[in-house]
Tab-separated table of C-alpha atoms and ligand atoms in Angstrom:
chain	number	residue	atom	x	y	z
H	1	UNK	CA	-5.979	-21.492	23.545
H	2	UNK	CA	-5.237	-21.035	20.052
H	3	UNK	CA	-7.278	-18.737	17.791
H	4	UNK	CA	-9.657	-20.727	15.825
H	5	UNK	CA	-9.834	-20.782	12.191
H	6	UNK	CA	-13.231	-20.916	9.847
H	7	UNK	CA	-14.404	-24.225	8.691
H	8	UNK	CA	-13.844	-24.478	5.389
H	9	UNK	CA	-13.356	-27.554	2.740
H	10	UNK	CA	-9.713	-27.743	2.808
H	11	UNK	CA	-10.186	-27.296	-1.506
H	12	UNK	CA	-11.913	-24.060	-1.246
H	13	UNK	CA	-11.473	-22.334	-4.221
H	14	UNK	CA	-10.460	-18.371	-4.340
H	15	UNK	CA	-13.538	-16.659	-4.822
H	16	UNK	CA	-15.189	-18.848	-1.982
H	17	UNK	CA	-11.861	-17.772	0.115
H	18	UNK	CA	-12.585	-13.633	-0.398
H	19	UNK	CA	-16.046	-14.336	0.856
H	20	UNK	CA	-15.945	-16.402	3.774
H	21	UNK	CA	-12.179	-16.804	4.973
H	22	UNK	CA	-11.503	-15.222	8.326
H	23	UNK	CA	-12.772	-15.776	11.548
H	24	UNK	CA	-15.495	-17.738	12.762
H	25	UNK	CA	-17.986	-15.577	14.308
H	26	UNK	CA	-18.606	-14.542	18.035
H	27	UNK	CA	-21.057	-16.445	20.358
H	28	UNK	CA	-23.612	-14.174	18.493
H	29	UNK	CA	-23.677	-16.101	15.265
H	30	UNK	CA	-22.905	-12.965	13.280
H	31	UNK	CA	-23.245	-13.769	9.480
H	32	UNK	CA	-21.727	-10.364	8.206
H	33	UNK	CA	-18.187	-9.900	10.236
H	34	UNK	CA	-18.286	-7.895	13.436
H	35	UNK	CA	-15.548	-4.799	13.740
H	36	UNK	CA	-14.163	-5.240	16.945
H	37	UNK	CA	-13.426	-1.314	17.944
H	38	UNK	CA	-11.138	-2.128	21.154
H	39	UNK	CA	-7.685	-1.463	21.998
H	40	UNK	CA	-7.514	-4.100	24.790
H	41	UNK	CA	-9.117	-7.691	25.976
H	42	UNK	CA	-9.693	-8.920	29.054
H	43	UNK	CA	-8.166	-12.131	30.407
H	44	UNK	CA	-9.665	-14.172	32.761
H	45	UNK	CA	-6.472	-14.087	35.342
H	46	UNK	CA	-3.530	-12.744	36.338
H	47	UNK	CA	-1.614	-16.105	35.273
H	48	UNK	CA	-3.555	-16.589	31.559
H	49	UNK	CA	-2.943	-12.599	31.473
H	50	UNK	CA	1.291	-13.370	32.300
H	51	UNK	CA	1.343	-16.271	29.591
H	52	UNK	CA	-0.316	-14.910	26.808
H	53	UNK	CA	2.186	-11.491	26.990
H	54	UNK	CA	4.807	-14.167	27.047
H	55	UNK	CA	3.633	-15.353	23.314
H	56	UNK	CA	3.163	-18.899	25.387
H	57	UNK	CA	-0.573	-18.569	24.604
H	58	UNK	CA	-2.463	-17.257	21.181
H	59	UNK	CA	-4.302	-14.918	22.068
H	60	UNK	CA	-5.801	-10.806	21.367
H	61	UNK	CA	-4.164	-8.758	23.913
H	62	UNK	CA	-3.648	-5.229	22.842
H	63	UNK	CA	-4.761	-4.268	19.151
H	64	UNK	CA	-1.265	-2.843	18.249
H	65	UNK	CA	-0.393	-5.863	18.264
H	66	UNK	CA	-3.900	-7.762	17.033
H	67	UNK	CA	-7.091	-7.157	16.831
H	68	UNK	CA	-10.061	-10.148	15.284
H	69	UNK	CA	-11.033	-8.060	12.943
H	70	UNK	CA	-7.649	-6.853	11.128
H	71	UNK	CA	-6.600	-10.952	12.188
H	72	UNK	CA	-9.665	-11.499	9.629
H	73	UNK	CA	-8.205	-9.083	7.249
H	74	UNK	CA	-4.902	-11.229	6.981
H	75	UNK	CA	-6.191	-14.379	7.131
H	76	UNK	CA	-8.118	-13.620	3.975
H	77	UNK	CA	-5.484	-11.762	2.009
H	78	UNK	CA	-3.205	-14.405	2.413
H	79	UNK	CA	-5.479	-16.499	1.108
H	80	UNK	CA	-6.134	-14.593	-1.738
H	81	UNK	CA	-2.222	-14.052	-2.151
H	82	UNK	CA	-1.494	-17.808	-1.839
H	83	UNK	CA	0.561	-16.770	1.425
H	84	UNK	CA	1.406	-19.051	4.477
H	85	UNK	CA	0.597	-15.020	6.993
H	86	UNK	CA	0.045	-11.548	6.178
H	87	UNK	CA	0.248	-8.662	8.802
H	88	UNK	CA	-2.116	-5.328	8.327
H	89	UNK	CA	-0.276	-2.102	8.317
H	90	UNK	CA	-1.511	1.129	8.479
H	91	UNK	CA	-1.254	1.962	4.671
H	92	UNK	CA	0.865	1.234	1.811
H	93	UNK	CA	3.767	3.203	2.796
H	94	UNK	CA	4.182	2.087	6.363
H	95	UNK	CA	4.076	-1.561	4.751
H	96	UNK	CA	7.200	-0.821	2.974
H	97	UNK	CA	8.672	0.918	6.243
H	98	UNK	CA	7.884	-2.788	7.723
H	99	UNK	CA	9.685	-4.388	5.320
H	100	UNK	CA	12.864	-2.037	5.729
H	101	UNK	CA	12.685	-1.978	9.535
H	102	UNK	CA	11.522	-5.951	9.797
H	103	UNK	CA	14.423	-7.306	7.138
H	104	UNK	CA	17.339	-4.930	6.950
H	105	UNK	CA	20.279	-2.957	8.876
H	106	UNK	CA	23.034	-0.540	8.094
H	107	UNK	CA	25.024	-1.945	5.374
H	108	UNK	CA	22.364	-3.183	3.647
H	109	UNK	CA	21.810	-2.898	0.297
H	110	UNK	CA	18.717	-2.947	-2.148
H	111	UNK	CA	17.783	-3.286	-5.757
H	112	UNK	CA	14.455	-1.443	-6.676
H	113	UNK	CA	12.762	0.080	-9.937
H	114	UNK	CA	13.486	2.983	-11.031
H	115	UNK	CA	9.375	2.753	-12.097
H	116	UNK	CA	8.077	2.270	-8.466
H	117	UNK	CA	5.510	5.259	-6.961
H	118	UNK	CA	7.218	7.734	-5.694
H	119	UNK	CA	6.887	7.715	-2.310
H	120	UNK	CA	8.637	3.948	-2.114
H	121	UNK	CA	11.720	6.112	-3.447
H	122	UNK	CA	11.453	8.553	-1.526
H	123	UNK	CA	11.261	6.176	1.789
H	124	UNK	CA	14.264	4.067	0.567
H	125	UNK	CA	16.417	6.741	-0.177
H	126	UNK	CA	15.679	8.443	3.109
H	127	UNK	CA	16.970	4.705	4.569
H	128	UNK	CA	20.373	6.047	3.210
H	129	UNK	CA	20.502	7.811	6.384
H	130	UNK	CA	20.551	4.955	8.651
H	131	UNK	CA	22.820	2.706	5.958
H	132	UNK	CA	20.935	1.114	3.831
H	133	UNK	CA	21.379	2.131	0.258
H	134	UNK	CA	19.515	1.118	-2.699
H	135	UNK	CA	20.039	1.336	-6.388
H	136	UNK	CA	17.255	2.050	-9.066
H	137	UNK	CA	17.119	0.127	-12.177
H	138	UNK	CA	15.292	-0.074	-15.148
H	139	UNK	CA	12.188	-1.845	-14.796
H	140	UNK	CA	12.024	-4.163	-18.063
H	141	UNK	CA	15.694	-5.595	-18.118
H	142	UNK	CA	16.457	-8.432	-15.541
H	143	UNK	CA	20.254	-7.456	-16.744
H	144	UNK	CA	20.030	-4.149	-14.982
H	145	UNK	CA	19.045	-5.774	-11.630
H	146	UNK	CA	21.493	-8.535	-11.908
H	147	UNK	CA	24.311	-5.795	-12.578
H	148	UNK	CA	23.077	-3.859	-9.686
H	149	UNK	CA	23.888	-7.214	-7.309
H	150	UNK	CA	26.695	-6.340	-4.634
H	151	UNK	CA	27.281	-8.622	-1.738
H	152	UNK	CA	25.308	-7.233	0.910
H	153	UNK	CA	22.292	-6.745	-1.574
H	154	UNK	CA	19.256	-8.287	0.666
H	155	UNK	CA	16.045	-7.193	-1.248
H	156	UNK	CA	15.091	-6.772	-4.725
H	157	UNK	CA	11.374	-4.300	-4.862
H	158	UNK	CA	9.437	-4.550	-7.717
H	159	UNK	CA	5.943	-3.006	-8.673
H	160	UNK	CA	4.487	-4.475	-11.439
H	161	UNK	CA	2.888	-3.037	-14.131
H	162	UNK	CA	4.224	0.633	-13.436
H	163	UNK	CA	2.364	4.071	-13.229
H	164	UNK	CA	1.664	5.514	-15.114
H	165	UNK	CA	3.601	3.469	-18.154
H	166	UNK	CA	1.960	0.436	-17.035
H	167	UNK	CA	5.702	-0.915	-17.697
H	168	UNK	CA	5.739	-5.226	-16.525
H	169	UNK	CA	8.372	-7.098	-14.911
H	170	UNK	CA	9.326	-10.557	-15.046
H	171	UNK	CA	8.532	-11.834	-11.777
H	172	UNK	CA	10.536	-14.916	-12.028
H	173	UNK	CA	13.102	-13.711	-13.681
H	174	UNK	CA	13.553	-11.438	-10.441
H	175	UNK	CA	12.962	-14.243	-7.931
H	176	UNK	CA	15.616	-16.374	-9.978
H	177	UNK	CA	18.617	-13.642	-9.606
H	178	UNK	CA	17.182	-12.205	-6.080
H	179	UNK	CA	17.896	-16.249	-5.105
H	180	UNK	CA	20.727	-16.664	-6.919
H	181	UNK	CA	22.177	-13.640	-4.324
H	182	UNK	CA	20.653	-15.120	-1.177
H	183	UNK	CA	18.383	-11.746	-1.463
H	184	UNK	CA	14.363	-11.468	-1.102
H	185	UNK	CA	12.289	-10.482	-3.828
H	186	UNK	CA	8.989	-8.116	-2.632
H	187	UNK	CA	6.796	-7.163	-5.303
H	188	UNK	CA	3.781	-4.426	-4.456
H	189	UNK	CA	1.004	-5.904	-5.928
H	190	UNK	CA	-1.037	-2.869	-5.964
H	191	UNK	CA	-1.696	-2.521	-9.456
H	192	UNK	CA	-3.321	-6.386	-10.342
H	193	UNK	CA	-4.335	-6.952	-6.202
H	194	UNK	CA	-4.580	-10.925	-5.893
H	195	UNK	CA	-7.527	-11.253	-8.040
H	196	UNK	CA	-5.184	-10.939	-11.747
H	197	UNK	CA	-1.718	-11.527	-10.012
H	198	UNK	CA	-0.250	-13.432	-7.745
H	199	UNK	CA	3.598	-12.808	-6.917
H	200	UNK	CA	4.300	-15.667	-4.874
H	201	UNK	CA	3.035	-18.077	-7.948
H	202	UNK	CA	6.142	-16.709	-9.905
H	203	UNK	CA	8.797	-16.752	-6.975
H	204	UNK	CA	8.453	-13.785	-5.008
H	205	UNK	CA	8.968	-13.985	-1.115
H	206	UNK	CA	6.731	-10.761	0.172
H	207	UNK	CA	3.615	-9.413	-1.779
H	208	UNK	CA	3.204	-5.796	-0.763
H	209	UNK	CA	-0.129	-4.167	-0.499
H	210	UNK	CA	-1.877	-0.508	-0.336
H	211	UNK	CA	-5.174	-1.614	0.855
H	212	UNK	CA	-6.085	2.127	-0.039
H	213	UNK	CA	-6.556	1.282	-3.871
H	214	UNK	CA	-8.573	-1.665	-5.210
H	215	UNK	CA	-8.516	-3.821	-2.119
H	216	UNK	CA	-10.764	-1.338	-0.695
H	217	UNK	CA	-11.787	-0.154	-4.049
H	218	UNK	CA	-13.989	1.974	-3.273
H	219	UNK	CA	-11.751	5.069	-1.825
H	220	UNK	CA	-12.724	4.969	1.526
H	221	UNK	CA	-10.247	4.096	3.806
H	222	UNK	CA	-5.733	3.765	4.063
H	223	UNK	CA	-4.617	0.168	4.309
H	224	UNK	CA	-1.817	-1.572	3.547
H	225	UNK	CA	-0.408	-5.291	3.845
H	226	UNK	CA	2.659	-7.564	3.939
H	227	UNK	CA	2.075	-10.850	2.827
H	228	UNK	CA	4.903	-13.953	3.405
H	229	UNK	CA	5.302	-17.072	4.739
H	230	UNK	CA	4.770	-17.536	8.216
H	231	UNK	CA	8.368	-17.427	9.276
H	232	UNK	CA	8.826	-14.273	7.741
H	233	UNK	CA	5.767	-12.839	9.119
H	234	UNK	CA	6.024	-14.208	13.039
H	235	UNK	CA	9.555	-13.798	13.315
H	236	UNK	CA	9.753	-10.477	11.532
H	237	UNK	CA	7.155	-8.396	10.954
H	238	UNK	CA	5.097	-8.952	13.807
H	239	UNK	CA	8.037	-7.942	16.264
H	240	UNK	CA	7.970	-4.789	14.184
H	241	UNK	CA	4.767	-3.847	14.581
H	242	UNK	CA	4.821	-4.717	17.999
H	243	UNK	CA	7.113	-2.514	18.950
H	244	UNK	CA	6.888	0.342	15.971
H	245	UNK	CA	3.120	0.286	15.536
H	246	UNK	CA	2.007	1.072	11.985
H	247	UNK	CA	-0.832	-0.982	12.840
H	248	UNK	CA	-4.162	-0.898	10.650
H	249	UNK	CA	-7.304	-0.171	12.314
H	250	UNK	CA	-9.688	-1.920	13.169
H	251	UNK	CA	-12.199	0.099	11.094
H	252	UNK	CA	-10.071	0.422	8.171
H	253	UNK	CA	-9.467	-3.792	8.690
H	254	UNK	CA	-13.143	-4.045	8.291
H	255	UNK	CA	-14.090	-1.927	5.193
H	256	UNK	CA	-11.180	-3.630	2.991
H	257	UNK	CA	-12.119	-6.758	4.526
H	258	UNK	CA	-15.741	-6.401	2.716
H	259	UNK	CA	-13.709	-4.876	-0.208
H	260	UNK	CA	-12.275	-8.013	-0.746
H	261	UNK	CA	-15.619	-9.677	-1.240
H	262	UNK	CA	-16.664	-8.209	-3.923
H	263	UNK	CA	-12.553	-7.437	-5.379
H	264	UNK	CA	-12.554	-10.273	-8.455
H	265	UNK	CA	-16.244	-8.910	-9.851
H	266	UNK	CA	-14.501	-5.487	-9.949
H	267	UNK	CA	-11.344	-6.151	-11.169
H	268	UNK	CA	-12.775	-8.013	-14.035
H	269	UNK	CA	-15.068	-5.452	-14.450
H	270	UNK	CA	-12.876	-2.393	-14.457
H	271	UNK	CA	-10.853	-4.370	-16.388
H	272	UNK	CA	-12.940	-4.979	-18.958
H	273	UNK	CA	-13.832	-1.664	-19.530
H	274	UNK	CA	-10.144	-0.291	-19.349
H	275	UNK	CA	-9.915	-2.216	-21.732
H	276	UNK	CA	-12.609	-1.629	-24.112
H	277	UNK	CA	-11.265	2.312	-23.396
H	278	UNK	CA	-7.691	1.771	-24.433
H	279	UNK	CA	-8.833	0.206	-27.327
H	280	UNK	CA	-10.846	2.984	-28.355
H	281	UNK	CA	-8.353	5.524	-27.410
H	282	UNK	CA	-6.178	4.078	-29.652
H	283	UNK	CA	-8.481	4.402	-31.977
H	284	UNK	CA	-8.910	8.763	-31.666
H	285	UNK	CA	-6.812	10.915	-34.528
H	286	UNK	CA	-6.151	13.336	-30.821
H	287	UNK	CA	-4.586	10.249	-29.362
H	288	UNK	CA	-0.631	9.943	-30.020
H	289	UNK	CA	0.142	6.832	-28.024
H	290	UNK	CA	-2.144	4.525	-25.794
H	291	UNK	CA	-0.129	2.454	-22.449
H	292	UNK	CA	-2.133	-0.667	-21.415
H	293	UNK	CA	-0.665	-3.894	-20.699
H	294	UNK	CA	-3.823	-5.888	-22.549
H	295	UNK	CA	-3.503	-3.871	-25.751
H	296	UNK	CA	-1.158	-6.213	-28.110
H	297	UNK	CA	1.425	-2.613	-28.916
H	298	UNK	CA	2.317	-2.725	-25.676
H	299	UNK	CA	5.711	-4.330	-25.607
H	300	UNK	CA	5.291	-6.742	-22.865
H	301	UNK	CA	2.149	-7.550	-23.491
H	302	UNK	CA	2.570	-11.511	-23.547
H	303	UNK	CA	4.603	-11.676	-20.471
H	304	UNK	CA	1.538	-9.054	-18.960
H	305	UNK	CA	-0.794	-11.754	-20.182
H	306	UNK	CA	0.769	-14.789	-18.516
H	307	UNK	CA	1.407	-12.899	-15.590
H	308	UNK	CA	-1.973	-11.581	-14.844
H	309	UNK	CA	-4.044	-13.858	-15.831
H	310	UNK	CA	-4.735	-12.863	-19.156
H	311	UNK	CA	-6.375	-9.707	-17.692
H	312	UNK	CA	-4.700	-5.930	-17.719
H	313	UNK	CA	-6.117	-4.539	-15.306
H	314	UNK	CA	-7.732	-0.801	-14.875
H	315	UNK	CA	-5.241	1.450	-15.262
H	316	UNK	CA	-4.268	2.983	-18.234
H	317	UNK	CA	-2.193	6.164	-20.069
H	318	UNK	CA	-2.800	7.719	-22.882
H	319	UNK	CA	-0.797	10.967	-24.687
H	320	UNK	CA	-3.083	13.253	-26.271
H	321	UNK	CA	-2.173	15.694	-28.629
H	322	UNK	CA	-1.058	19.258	-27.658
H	323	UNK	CA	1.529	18.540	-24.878
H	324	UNK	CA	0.212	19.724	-21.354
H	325	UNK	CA	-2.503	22.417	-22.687
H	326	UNK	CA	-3.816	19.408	-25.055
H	327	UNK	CA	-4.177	16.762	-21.575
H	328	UNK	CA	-5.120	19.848	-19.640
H	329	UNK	CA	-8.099	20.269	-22.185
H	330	UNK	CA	-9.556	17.028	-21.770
H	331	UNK	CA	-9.143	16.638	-17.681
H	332	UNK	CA	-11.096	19.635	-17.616
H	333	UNK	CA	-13.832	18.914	-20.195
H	334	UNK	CA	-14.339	15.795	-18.062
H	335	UNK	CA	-17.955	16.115	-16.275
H	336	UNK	CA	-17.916	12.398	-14.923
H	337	UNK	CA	-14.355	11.133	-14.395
H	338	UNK	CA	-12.745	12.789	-11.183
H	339	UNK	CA	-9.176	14.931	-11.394
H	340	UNK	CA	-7.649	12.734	-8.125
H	341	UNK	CA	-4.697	10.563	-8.332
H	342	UNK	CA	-5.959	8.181	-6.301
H	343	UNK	CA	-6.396	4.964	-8.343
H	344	UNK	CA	-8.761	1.413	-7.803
H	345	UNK	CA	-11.759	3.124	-7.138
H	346	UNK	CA	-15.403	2.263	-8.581
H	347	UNK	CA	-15.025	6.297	-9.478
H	348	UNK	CA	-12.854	6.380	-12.624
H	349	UNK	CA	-9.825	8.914	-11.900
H	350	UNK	CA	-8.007	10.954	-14.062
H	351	UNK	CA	-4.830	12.891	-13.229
H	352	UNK	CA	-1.758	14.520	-15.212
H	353	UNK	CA	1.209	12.412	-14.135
H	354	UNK	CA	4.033	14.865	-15.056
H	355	UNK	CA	2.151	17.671	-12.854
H	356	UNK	CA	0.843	15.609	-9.746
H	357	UNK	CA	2.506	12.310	-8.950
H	358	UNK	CA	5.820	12.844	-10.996
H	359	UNK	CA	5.839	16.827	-10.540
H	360	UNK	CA	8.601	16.646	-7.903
H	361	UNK	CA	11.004	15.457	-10.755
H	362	UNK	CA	12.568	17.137	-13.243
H	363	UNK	CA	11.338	17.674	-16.726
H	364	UNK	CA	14.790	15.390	-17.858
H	365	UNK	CA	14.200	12.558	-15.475
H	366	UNK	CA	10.685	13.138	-15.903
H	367	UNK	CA	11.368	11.935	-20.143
H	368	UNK	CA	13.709	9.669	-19.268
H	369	UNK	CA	11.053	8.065	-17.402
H	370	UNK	CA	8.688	8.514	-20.331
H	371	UNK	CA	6.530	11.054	-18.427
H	372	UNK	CA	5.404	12.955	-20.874
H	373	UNK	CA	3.451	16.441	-20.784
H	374	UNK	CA	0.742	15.344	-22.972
H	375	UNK	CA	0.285	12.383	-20.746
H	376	UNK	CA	-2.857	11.669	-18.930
H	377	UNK	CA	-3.316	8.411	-16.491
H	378	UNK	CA	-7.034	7.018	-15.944
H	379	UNK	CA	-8.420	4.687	-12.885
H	380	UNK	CA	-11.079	3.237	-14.949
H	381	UNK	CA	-13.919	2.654	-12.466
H	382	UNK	CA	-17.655	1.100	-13.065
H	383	UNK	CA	-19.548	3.498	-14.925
H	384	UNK	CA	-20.623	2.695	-18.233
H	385	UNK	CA	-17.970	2.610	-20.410
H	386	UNK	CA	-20.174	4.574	-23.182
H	387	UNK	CA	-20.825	7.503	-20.581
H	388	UNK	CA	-16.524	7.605	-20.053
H	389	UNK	CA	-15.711	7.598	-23.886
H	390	UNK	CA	-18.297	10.763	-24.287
H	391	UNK	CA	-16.451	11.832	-21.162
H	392	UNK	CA	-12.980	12.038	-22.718
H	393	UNK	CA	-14.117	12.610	-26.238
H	394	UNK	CA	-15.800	16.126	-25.077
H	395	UNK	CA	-11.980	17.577	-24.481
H	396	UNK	CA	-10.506	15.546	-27.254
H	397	UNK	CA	-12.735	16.271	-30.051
H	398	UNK	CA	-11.887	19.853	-29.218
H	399	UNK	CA	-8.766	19.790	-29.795
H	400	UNK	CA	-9.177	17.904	-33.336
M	1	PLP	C1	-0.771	4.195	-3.379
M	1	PLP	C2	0.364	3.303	-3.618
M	1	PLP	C3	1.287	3.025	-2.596
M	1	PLP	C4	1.217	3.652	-1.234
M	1	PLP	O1	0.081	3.269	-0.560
M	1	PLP	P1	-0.639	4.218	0.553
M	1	PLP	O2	-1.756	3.344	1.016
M	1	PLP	O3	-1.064	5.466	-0.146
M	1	PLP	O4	0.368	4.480	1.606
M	1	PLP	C5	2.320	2.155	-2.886
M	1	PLP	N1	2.441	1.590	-4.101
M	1	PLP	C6	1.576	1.833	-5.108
M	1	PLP	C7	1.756	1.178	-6.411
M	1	PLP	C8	0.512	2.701	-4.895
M	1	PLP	O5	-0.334	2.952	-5.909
């Protein structure tokens, strides 16, 4: 037996992919996609039973390893990503632990941001313990990354465009010198998901997910992804997660996996009206400085455009006037917009970067970074965009 795939026109286009790749459905014709909530499956015999644990038959045996509806999960994503496989993980983070445990041992080295969230330095410099060392770079200048090269560099990580800066890299710039090495290039795709960017189309090997933001995009659930070619995936990844199990669920599996129909209307949408925002912030005598990669002052704006499809997505910073007590003032004069740092909901967020996500740091590396205290970082969501501004002007108005 091998697992079946959906008939589909060989030509089908992406949107038609986030819709209706997957599985086909179970003997009971099932036209929305059933969650499968089982740990094991049955097999017919003792002999089918011996063959398929000896990979000599595709099949569902245990769902740490698979399970139909996280299988549906991948199959769509790496669609969507342009991807030969993906493999689910359990969220964002243990994604990136697959790619460390999956790819690398001691003596291995890795090239990363310096811009990257904070947990994905954290985890790599923990690595450091077992041998593999990494060196952070500055996120705009291939020069820094190719300096950074030593001989037993393996990966390059990139997340592109930044929080909260919203800072780009050149995605094949990076694949050229990660090549040039005999290294990988991953890029986590969290901040564009599939529907603006797609990594692979510039070079990269492995598109990292956290399903938790707009995949979902509705802040439900923790998900992440890897998605590769095949090799990389079956030879691997899936070992990994056999054996280390940062497997997704299969009820997570299922609510990004109805995220994703609905991801491209959203992500234009949000979009759109992040858009429309930025431009208006910059716009407010209480504004000092607006981040968003679709606004033309932002300096890699072009490379943004041809990157993401023209589109900047629905994140955005902004510095208001009066240092922390000035962004302070207009997170809390905020009725609609919710103080959370998650990001990629249809709830816009708000959150003060250098006191939440970048607190840990200090108030040097924190500038250095261009973390400032007047900065503020918004998830714009789907509300209407006229309700947000009225939102943010309430707190910034005051302080006029
Ligand atoms: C949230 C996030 C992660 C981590 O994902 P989790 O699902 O929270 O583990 C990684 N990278 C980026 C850019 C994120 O925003």
């Amino acid at each position: 037996m091998t697992i079946p795939r959906v008939d589909l026109p060989a030509d089908a286009r992406l949107d038609t992919l986030a819709v209706r790749e997957g599985l086909p459905p179970s003997a009971w014709g099932e036209n929305s996609e059933a969650l499968f909530l089982t740990s094991s499956f049955v097999h017919p015999d003792a002999e089918t039973a011996a063959r398929r644990f000896a990979n000599e038959e595709d099949a569902f045996i245990y769902s740490r390893f698979s399970n139909p509806t996280v299988a549906m999960l991948e199959r769509r994503l790496a669609a969507l990503e342009g991807t030969g496989d993906c493999i689910a993980t359990a969220s964002g983070m243990s994604a990136i632990l697959m790619i460390v445990l999956g790819l690398l041992k001691a003596g291995d080295h890795v090239v990363c941001s310096q811009s990257v969230f904070g947990s994905t330095i954290k985890l790599l410099q923990d690595f450091g313990r077992f041998g593999v060392t990494t060196s952070f770079v500055a996120q705009t200048d291939p020069a820094a990354w190719r300096a950074a090269l030593r001989p037993e560099t393996k990966l390059l990580f990139a997340e592109t465009p930044s929080n909260p800066l919203t800072e780009v890299c050149d995605i094949a710039a990076l694949a050229e010198i990660a090549h040039g090495a005999g290294a990988l290039l991953a890029v986590d795709n969290c901040f564009c998901s599939p529907a603006l960017q797609r990594p692979v189309e510039f070079g990269a090997d492995i598109v990292m997910h956290s399903g938790t933001k707009f995949l979902d995009g509705q802040g439900r659930v923790m998900a992440g992804a890897l998605c590769a070619s095949e090799e990389l995936v079956q030879t691997k990844f899936v070992p990994t997660q056999r054996s280390a199990g940062m497997s997704l669920s299969p009820f997570n599996a299922w609510v990004v996996l109805k995220g994703l129909e609905t991801l491209s209307v959203r992500m234009q949408a949000q979009s759109a009206r992040a858009l429309e925002l930025a431009r208006w912030l910059e716009a407010q005598p209480t504004v000092e400085r607006v981040y968003h990669p679709g606004l033309p002052t932002h300096p890699q704006h072009a490379l943004a455009m041809r990157q993401q499809h023209g589109v900047g997505g629905a994140v955005l910073s902004f510095v208001a006037r009066g240092g922390r007590a000035g962004a302070f003032a207009v997170i809390d004069a905020a009725r609609i917009c919710s103080i959370t740092a998650n990001l990629g909901d249809t709830k816009t967020t708000i959150t003060h970067p250098a006191s939440t996500s970048h607190g840990r740091l200090t108030e040097a590396q924190r500038l250095a970074a261009g973390i400032t205290q007047g900065m503020i970082r918004l998830s714009v969501g789907l509300e209407d965009v006229e309700d947000l501004k009225a939102d943010l002007l309430r707190g910034l108005a005051a302080r006029a």
